[in-house]
Amino acid sequence: MIYAGILAGGQGTRMKYEDMPKQFLDLGGRPILIHTIEQFLLHPGIGEIVVALPRPWVSYSIDLVRRSFPSIERLHLIPGGDSRNESLMAIVSDIEQRHGLQEADVIISHDAVRPFVSARILQENMDAVQQYGAVDTVIPAYDTIVASEDGKLITHIPPRSTMYQGQTPQSFQIQRLKELYAGLTEAERASLTDAASIFVLRGQPVHLVQGDPSNLKITTDYDLKVARSLLGSGSHD
């Protein structure tokens, strides 16, 4: 089974809108979250979609999603965790409790606030994860990356040709993801920035899939303005 896990548990602290998490903000007359879910519903290869919701907004979220997709049986909603990886593992636990886990089961995890993920990116994740077991979606770093340990002086400038910017989806063989996460220490879990880091920490290979600049993450007010422009132009298709 190919599952999708949409990570919608965040509170959006980097946006100026303090009354509502960013995944519920309006984008072309509908919440960002609804656009993102729709991209996955449109792909026939995904067997079930599980959305991890922000705990203070669970009732609101369920009502919102059910009004938008009233008769979609392959859409399941659960409370999320305190971090993105905890939300992902909550999705994994939910899948295991309801269906059990098979060796061939994979999950495509995605940020709720990346509403322009394309069918091409989803398909390439699906193909690659079944072949390699762990996949990250990336785009080349077009700007020079500067490393600084103290935030004041340059420590290192890595070659731009080897640098990439991570996006989502990230896709994994579910049993392997669960095993690796269970083996991490609390300190290692606290250091994680995303799920691919779980595999990297344990020296496991992660295959790269080419993303797209339009697959942006709506994190700031500027990002929201860009997203509204993209939606109006249709250039994300």
PDB file of C-alpha atoms in Angstrom:
ATOM      1  CA  MET A   1       0.000   0.000   0.000  1.00  0.00           C
ATOM      2  CA  ILE A   2       1.139   3.530  -0.749  1.00  0.00           C
ATOM      3  CA  TYR A   3       0.098   5.895   2.024  1.00  0.00           C
ATOM      4  CA  ALA A   4       0.378   9.677   2.149  1.00  0.00           C
ATOM      5  CA  GLY A   5       1.046  11.472   5.424  1.00  0.00           C
ATOM      6  CA  ILE A   6       0.270  15.194   5.398  1.00  0.00           C
ATOM      7  CA  LEU A   7       1.944  17.043   8.268  1.00  0.00           C
ATOM      8  CA  ALA A   8      -0.476  19.782   9.315  1.00  0.00           C
ATOM      9  CA  GLY A   9       0.320  19.909  13.032  1.00  0.00           C
ATOM     10  CA  GLY A  10       2.366  23.129  13.030  1.00  0.00           C
ATOM     11  CA  GLN A  11       1.284  26.428  14.564  1.00  0.00           C
ATOM     12  CA  GLY A  12       2.910  28.786  12.034  1.00  0.00           C
ATOM     13  CA  THR A  13       4.852  30.975  14.448  1.00  0.00           C
ATOM     14  CA  ARG A  14       6.798  32.754  11.686  1.00  0.00           C
ATOM     15  CA  MET A  15       3.676  34.310  10.193  1.00  0.00           C
ATOM     16  CA  LYS A  16       2.171  37.560  11.412  1.00  0.00           C
ATOM     17  CA  TYR A  17      -1.241  35.884  11.683  1.00  0.00           C
ATOM     18  CA  GLU A  18      -1.367  34.862  15.344  1.00  0.00           C
ATOM     19  CA  ASP A  19      -5.031  33.860  15.480  1.00  0.00           C
ATOM     20  CA  MET A  20      -4.768  30.903  13.126  1.00  0.00           C
ATOM     21  CA  PRO A  21      -2.115  28.369  12.011  1.00  0.00           C
ATOM     22  CA  LYS A  22      -0.768  29.105   8.547  1.00  0.00           C
ATOM     23  CA  GLN A  23      -2.215  25.951   6.953  1.00  0.00           C
ATOM     24  CA  PHE A  24      -5.700  27.434   7.424  1.00  0.00           C
ATOM     25  CA  LEU A  25      -4.964  30.774   5.772  1.00  0.00           C
ATOM     26  CA  ASP A  26      -6.826  31.653   2.604  1.00  0.00           C
ATOM     27  CA  LEU A  27      -5.308  30.849  -0.766  1.00  0.00           C
ATOM     28  CA  GLY A  28      -7.596  31.609  -3.678  1.00  0.00           C
ATOM     29  CA  GLY A  29     -10.757  31.266  -1.628  1.00  0.00           C
ATOM     30  CA  ARG A  30      -9.808  28.018   0.120  1.00  0.00           C
ATOM     31  CA  PRO A  31      -7.471  27.168   3.026  1.00  0.00           C
ATOM     32  CA  ILE A  32      -3.921  26.155   2.102  1.00  0.00           C
ATOM     33  CA  LEU A  33      -4.455  22.735   3.697  1.00  0.00           C
ATOM     34  CA  ILE A  34      -7.373  21.966   1.389  1.00  0.00           C
ATOM     35  CA  HIS A  35      -5.289  22.729  -1.709  1.00  0.00           C
ATOM     36  CA  THR A  36      -2.572  20.367  -0.446  1.00  0.00           C
ATOM     37  CA  ILE A  37      -4.947  17.504   0.346  1.00  0.00           C
ATOM     38  CA  GLU A  38      -6.525  17.887  -3.079  1.00  0.00           C
ATOM     39  CA  GLN A  39      -3.180  17.348  -4.834  1.00  0.00           C
ATOM     40  CA  PHE A  40      -2.913  13.944  -3.158  1.00  0.00           C
ATOM     41  CA  LEU A  41      -6.544  13.008  -3.743  1.00  0.00           C
ATOM     42  CA  LEU A  42      -6.053  13.639  -7.451  1.00  0.00           C
ATOM     43  CA  HIS A  43      -3.321  10.998  -7.659  1.00  0.00           C
ATOM     44  CA  PRO A  44      -4.857   7.545  -8.191  1.00  0.00           C
ATOM     45  CA  GLY A  45      -1.767   5.678  -6.985  1.00  0.00           C
ATOM     46  CA  ILE A  46      -2.162   6.758  -3.356  1.00  0.00           C
ATOM     47  CA  GLY A  47      -4.213   4.273  -1.389  1.00  0.00           C
ATOM     48  CA  GLU A  48      -4.923   6.327   1.733  1.00  0.00           C
ATOM     49  CA  ILE A  49      -4.172   9.840   2.971  1.00  0.00           C
ATOM     50  CA  VAL A  50      -3.648  10.460   6.690  1.00  0.00           C
ATOM     51  CA  VAL A  51      -3.538  14.070   7.881  1.00  0.00           C
ATOM     52  CA  ALA A  52      -1.932  14.907  11.247  1.00  0.00           C
ATOM     53  CA  LEU A  53      -3.764  17.949  12.649  1.00  0.00           C
ATOM     54  CA  PRO A  54      -2.713  20.571  15.217  1.00  0.00           C
ATOM     55  CA  ARG A  55      -4.125  19.414  18.567  1.00  0.00           C
ATOM     56  CA  PRO A  56      -5.759  22.732  19.570  1.00  0.00           C
ATOM     57  CA  TRP A  57      -7.455  22.837  16.168  1.00  0.00           C
ATOM     58  CA  VAL A  58      -8.561  19.221  15.711  1.00  0.00           C
ATOM     59  CA  SER A  59     -12.320  19.859  15.799  1.00  0.00           C
ATOM     60  CA  TYR A  60     -11.984  22.897  13.549  1.00  0.00           C
ATOM     61  CA  SER A  61      -9.782  20.955  11.130  1.00  0.00           C
ATOM     62  CA  ILE A  62     -12.075  17.943  10.933  1.00  0.00           C
ATOM     63  CA  ASP A  63     -15.060  20.155  10.201  1.00  0.00           C
ATOM     64  CA  LEU A  64     -13.102  22.072   7.557  1.00  0.00           C
ATOM     65  CA  VAL A  65     -11.821  18.968   5.776  1.00  0.00           C
ATOM     66  CA  ARG A  66     -15.119  17.098   5.905  1.00  0.00           C
ATOM     67  CA  ARG A  67     -16.973  20.076   4.446  1.00  0.00           C
ATOM     68  CA  SER A  68     -14.466  20.225   1.609  1.00  0.00           C
ATOM     69  CA  PHE A  69     -14.321  16.457   0.992  1.00  0.00           C
ATOM     70  CA  PRO A  70     -17.567  15.025   2.429  1.00  0.00           C
ATOM     71  CA  SER A  71     -17.476  11.564   0.894  1.00  0.00           C
ATOM     72  CA  ILE A  72     -13.785  10.668   0.544  1.00  0.00           C
ATOM     73  CA  GLU A  73     -13.237   7.346   2.309  1.00  0.00           C
ATOM     74  CA  ARG A  74      -9.481   7.209   1.761  1.00  0.00           C
ATOM     75  CA  LEU A  75      -8.947  10.384   3.810  1.00  0.00           C
ATOM     76  CA  HIS A  76      -8.233   9.868   7.528  1.00  0.00           C
ATOM     77  CA  LEU A  77      -7.660  12.591  10.165  1.00  0.00           C
ATOM     78  CA  ILE A  78      -5.706  12.264  13.418  1.00  0.00           C
ATOM     79  CA  PRO A  79      -4.179  14.567  16.074  1.00  0.00           C
ATOM     80  CA  GLY A  80      -0.560  15.453  15.347  1.00  0.00           C
ATOM     81  CA  GLY A  81       2.454  15.515  17.650  1.00  0.00           C
ATOM     82  CA  ASP A  82       4.600  18.271  19.098  1.00  0.00           C
ATOM     83  CA  SER A  83       7.075  18.146  16.189  1.00  0.00           C
ATOM     84  CA  ARG A  84       6.964  17.182  12.519  1.00  0.00           C
ATOM     85  CA  ASN A  85       8.630  13.828  13.192  1.00  0.00           C
ATOM     86  CA  GLU A  86       6.286  13.083  16.087  1.00  0.00           C
ATOM     87  CA  SER A  87       3.382  13.838  13.765  1.00  0.00           C
ATOM     88  CA  LEU A  88       4.829  11.525  11.136  1.00  0.00           C
ATOM     89  CA  MET A  89       5.278   8.740  13.667  1.00  0.00           C
ATOM     90  CA  ALA A  90       1.723   9.313  14.907  1.00  0.00           C
ATOM     91  CA  ILE A  91       0.582   8.723  11.336  1.00  0.00           C
ATOM     92  CA  VAL A  92       2.676   5.544  11.164  1.00  0.00           C
ATOM     93  CA  SER A  93       1.178   4.305  14.444  1.00  0.00           C
ATOM     94  CA  ASP A  94      -2.322   5.039  13.206  1.00  0.00           C
ATOM     95  CA  ILE A  95      -1.727   3.116   9.988  1.00  0.00           C
ATOM     96  CA  GLU A  96      -0.298   0.163  11.914  1.00  0.00           C
ATOM     97  CA  GLN A  97      -3.206   0.067  14.353  1.00  0.00           C
ATOM     98  CA  ARG A  98      -5.851   0.140  11.642  1.00  0.00           C
ATOM     99  CA  HIS A  99      -4.207  -1.908   8.888  1.00  0.00           C
ATOM    100  CA  GLY A 100      -1.056  -3.538  10.227  1.00  0.00           C
ATOM    101  CA  LEU A 101       2.242  -3.055   8.411  1.00  0.00           C
ATOM    102  CA  GLN A 102       3.503  -5.007   5.440  1.00  0.00           C
ATOM    103  CA  GLU A 103       7.069  -4.977   4.144  1.00  0.00           C
ATOM    104  CA  ALA A 104       5.998  -3.298   0.912  1.00  0.00           C
ATOM    105  CA  ASP A 105       4.091  -0.464   2.627  1.00  0.00           C
ATOM    106  CA  VAL A 106       5.512   3.011   1.957  1.00  0.00           C
ATOM    107  CA  ILE A 107       4.575   6.492   3.081  1.00  0.00           C
ATOM    108  CA  ILE A 108       4.875   9.774   1.202  1.00  0.00           C
ATOM    109  CA  SER A 109       5.153  12.515   3.839  1.00  0.00           C
ATOM    110  CA  HIS A 110       4.465  16.113   2.892  1.00  0.00           C
ATOM    111  CA  ASP A 111       4.212  19.566   4.446  1.00  0.00           C
ATOM    112  CA  ALA A 112       0.623  20.795   4.621  1.00  0.00           C
ATOM    113  CA  VAL A 113       1.851  24.227   3.559  1.00  0.00           C
ATOM    114  CA  ARG A 114       3.324  23.081   0.224  1.00  0.00           C
ATOM    115  CA  PRO A 115       0.109  23.234  -1.819  1.00  0.00           C
ATOM    116  CA  PHE A 116       1.746  23.185  -5.267  1.00  0.00           C
ATOM    117  CA  VAL A 117       3.308  19.726  -5.220  1.00  0.00           C
ATOM    118  CA  SER A 118       2.990  18.332  -8.716  1.00  0.00           C
ATOM    119  CA  ALA A 119       1.795  14.968  -9.971  1.00  0.00           C
ATOM    120  CA  ARG A 120       5.275  14.463 -11.449  1.00  0.00           C
ATOM    121  CA  ILE A 121       6.964  14.895  -8.048  1.00  0.00           C
ATOM    122  CA  LEU A 122       4.463  12.563  -6.383  1.00  0.00           C
ATOM    123  CA  GLN A 123       4.908   9.884  -9.043  1.00  0.00           C
ATOM    124  CA  GLU A 124       8.698  10.066  -8.920  1.00  0.00           C
ATOM    125  CA  ASN A 125       8.581   9.733  -5.129  1.00  0.00           C
ATOM    126  CA  MET A 126       6.314   6.701  -5.455  1.00  0.00           C
ATOM    127  CA  ASP A 127       8.588   5.047  -8.004  1.00  0.00           C
ATOM    128  CA  ALA A 128      11.838   5.840  -6.180  1.00  0.00           C
ATOM    129  CA  VAL A 129      10.740   4.859  -2.672  1.00  0.00           C
ATOM    130  CA  GLN A 130       9.648   1.428  -3.875  1.00  0.00           C
ATOM    131  CA  GLN A 131      13.088   0.959  -5.424  1.00  0.00           C
ATOM    132  CA  TYR A 132      15.344   2.602  -2.830  1.00  0.00           C
ATOM    133  CA  GLY A 133      13.372   2.653   0.451  1.00  0.00           C
ATOM    134  CA  ALA A 134      14.099   6.287   1.357  1.00  0.00           C
ATOM    135  CA  VAL A 135      13.625   9.409  -0.807  1.00  0.00           C
ATOM    136  CA  ASP A 136      14.008  13.153  -0.376  1.00  0.00           C
ATOM    137  CA  THR A 137      12.766  15.803  -2.809  1.00  0.00           C
ATOM    138  CA  VAL A 138      15.332  18.542  -3.459  1.00  0.00           C
ATOM    139  CA  ILE A 139      16.221  21.398  -5.765  1.00  0.00           C
ATOM    140  CA  PRO A 140      19.758  22.647  -6.501  1.00  0.00           C
ATOM    141  CA  ALA A 141      20.998  25.502  -4.353  1.00  0.00           C
ATOM    142  CA  TYR A 142      21.123  28.401  -6.789  1.00  0.00           C
ATOM    143  CA  ASP A 143      22.702  30.795  -4.294  1.00  0.00           C
ATOM    144  CA  THR A 144      26.024  30.299  -2.560  1.00  0.00           C
ATOM    145  CA  ILE A 145      25.571  28.640   0.845  1.00  0.00           C
ATOM    146  CA  VAL A 146      27.577  30.245   3.643  1.00  0.00           C
ATOM    147  CA  ALA A 147      28.175  28.383   6.916  1.00  0.00           C
ATOM    148  CA  SER A 148      28.817  30.277  10.148  1.00  0.00           C
ATOM    149  CA  GLU A 149      29.135  28.689  13.575  1.00  0.00           C
ATOM    150  CA  ASP A 150      28.649  31.904  15.545  1.00  0.00           C
ATOM    151  CA  GLY A 151      26.434  33.877  13.161  1.00  0.00           C
ATOM    152  CA  LYS A 152      29.064  36.577  12.830  1.00  0.00           C
ATOM    153  CA  LEU A 153      31.925  35.172  10.770  1.00  0.00           C
ATOM    154  CA  ILE A 154      32.039  32.787   7.828  1.00  0.00           C
ATOM    155  CA  THR A 155      33.212  29.355   8.898  1.00  0.00           C
ATOM    156  CA  HIS A 156      32.959  27.561   5.584  1.00  0.00           C
ATOM    157  CA  ILE A 157      31.644  28.024   2.043  1.00  0.00           C
ATOM    158  CA  PRO A 158      30.780  24.580   0.638  1.00  0.00           C
ATOM    159  CA  PRO A 159      30.851  24.042  -3.127  1.00  0.00           C
ATOM    160  CA  ARG A 160      27.496  25.118  -4.501  1.00  0.00           C
ATOM    161  CA  SER A 161      27.526  22.220  -6.965  1.00  0.00           C
ATOM    162  CA  THR A 162      27.063  19.775  -4.066  1.00  0.00           C
ATOM    163  CA  MET A 163      24.394  21.779  -2.221  1.00  0.00           C
ATOM    164  CA  TYR A 164      20.634  21.211  -2.460  1.00  0.00           C
ATOM    165  CA  GLN A 165      17.594  22.690  -0.774  1.00  0.00           C
ATOM    166  CA  GLY A 166      15.299  20.147   0.772  1.00  0.00           C
ATOM    167  CA  GLN A 167      11.596  20.141  -0.022  1.00  0.00           C
ATOM    168  CA  THR A 168       8.888  17.581   0.547  1.00  0.00           C
ATOM    169  CA  PRO A 169       7.583  14.980  -0.160  1.00  0.00           C
ATOM    170  CA  GLN A 170       9.941  12.686   1.679  1.00  0.00           C
ATOM    171  CA  SER A 171       9.067   9.040   1.195  1.00  0.00           C
ATOM    172  CA  PHE A 172      10.014   5.939   3.153  1.00  0.00           C
ATOM    173  CA  GLN A 173       9.516   2.224   3.532  1.00  0.00           C
ATOM    174  CA  ILE A 174       7.373   2.353   6.681  1.00  0.00           C
ATOM    175  CA  GLN A 175       8.791  -0.557   8.659  1.00  0.00           C
ATOM    176  CA  ARG A 176      12.357   0.683   8.135  1.00  0.00           C
ATOM    177  CA  LEU A 177      11.383   4.226   9.169  1.00  0.00           C
ATOM    178  CA  LYS A 178       9.755   2.914  12.335  1.00  0.00           C
ATOM    179  CA  GLU A 179      12.748   0.739  13.232  1.00  0.00           C
ATOM    180  CA  LEU A 180      15.297   3.518  12.738  1.00  0.00           C
ATOM    181  CA  TYR A 181      13.254   6.080  14.683  1.00  0.00           C
ATOM    182  CA  ALA A 182      12.785   3.665  17.593  1.00  0.00           C
ATOM    183  CA  GLY A 183      16.567   3.244  17.787  1.00  0.00           C
ATOM    184  CA  LEU A 184      17.338   6.966  18.168  1.00  0.00           C
ATOM    185  CA  THR A 185      18.289   8.500  21.498  1.00  0.00           C
ATOM    186  CA  GLU A 186      16.280  11.409  22.887  1.00  0.00           C
ATOM    187  CA  ALA A 187      19.161  13.757  22.017  1.00  0.00           C
ATOM    188  CA  GLU A 188      19.215  12.472  18.435  1.00  0.00           C
ATOM    189  CA  ARG A 189      15.461  12.903  18.106  1.00  0.00           C
ATOM    190  CA  ALA A 190      15.749  16.468  19.385  1.00  0.00           C
ATOM    191  CA  SER A 191      18.405  17.224  16.746  1.00  0.00           C
ATOM    192  CA  LEU A 192      16.308  16.089  13.783  1.00  0.00           C
ATOM    193  CA  THR A 193      15.203  18.663  11.238  1.00  0.00           C
ATOM    194  CA  ASP A 194      13.186  16.271   9.079  1.00  0.00           C
ATOM    195  CA  ALA A 195      12.511  12.576   8.578  1.00  0.00           C
ATOM    196  CA  ALA A 196      15.337  12.051   6.074  1.00  0.00           C
ATOM    197  CA  SER A 197      17.720  12.948   8.907  1.00  0.00           C
ATOM    198  CA  ILE A 198      16.643   9.741  10.667  1.00  0.00           C
ATOM    199  CA  PHE A 199      18.162   7.694   7.857  1.00  0.00           C
ATOM    200  CA  VAL A 200      21.234   9.909   7.498  1.00  0.00           C
ATOM    201  CA  LEU A 201      22.000   9.626  11.244  1.00  0.00           C
ATOM    202  CA  ARG A 202      22.135   5.856  10.887  1.00  0.00           C
ATOM    203  CA  GLY A 203      24.194   5.900   7.693  1.00  0.00           C
ATOM    204  CA  GLN A 204      21.320   4.772   5.500  1.00  0.00           C
ATOM    205  CA  PRO A 205      21.164   5.968   1.868  1.00  0.00           C
ATOM    206  CA  VAL A 206      18.501   8.476   0.855  1.00  0.00           C
ATOM    207  CA  HIS A 207      17.763   8.798  -2.861  1.00  0.00           C
ATOM    208  CA  LEU A 208      17.185  12.243  -4.371  1.00  0.00           C
ATOM    209  CA  VAL A 209      14.160  13.210  -6.458  1.00  0.00           C
ATOM    210  CA  GLN A 210      14.158  16.470  -8.394  1.00  0.00           C
ATOM    211  CA  GLY A 211      11.741  18.993  -6.896  1.00  0.00           C
ATOM    212  CA  ASP A 212      10.551  22.269  -8.341  1.00  0.00           C
ATOM    213  CA  PRO A 213      10.938  25.910  -7.234  1.00  0.00           C
ATOM    214  CA  SER A 214       7.161  26.304  -7.428  1.00  0.00           C
ATOM    215  CA  ASN A 215       6.783  23.600  -4.758  1.00  0.00           C
ATOM    216  CA  LEU A 216       7.329  26.308  -2.176  1.00  0.00           C
ATOM    217  CA  LYS A 217       6.677  26.076   1.544  1.00  0.00           C
ATOM    218  CA  ILE A 218       4.429  28.871   2.777  1.00  0.00           C
ATOM    219  CA  THR A 219       6.307  29.923   5.897  1.00  0.00           C
ATOM    220  CA  THR A 220       6.319  33.730   5.813  1.00  0.00           C
ATOM    221  CA  ASP A 221       3.986  36.498   4.697  1.00  0.00           C
ATOM    222  CA  TYR A 222       6.101  36.924   1.580  1.00  0.00           C
ATOM    223  CA  ASP A 223       5.671  33.226   0.739  1.00  0.00           C
ATOM    224  CA  LEU A 224       1.902  33.643   0.987  1.00  0.00           C
ATOM    225  CA  LYS A 225       2.012  36.544  -1.464  1.00  0.00           C
ATOM    226  CA  VAL A 226       4.095  34.444  -3.882  1.00  0.00           C
ATOM    227  CA  ALA A 227       1.677  31.526  -3.519  1.00  0.00           C
ATOM    228  CA  ARG A 228      -1.296  33.732  -4.307  1.00  0.00           C
ATOM    229  CA  SER A 229       0.538  34.987  -7.381  1.00  0.00           C
ATOM    230  CA  LEU A 230       1.353  31.414  -8.472  1.00  0.00           C
ATOM    231  CA  LEU A 231      -2.242  30.352  -8.032  1.00  0.00           C
ATOM    232  CA  GLY A 232      -3.436  33.258 -10.117  1.00  0.00           C
ATOM    233  CA  SER A 233      -0.943  32.609 -12.916  1.00  0.00           C
ATOM    234  CA  GLY A 234      -1.380  28.841 -12.985  1.00  0.00           C
ATOM    235  CA  SER A 235       2.420  28.458 -13.297  1.00  0.00           C
ATOM    236  CA  HIS A 236       2.501  25.700 -10.694  1.00  0.00           C
ATOM    237  CA  ASP A 237       0.807  23.186 -12.983  1.00  0.00           C
TER     238      ASP A 237
END
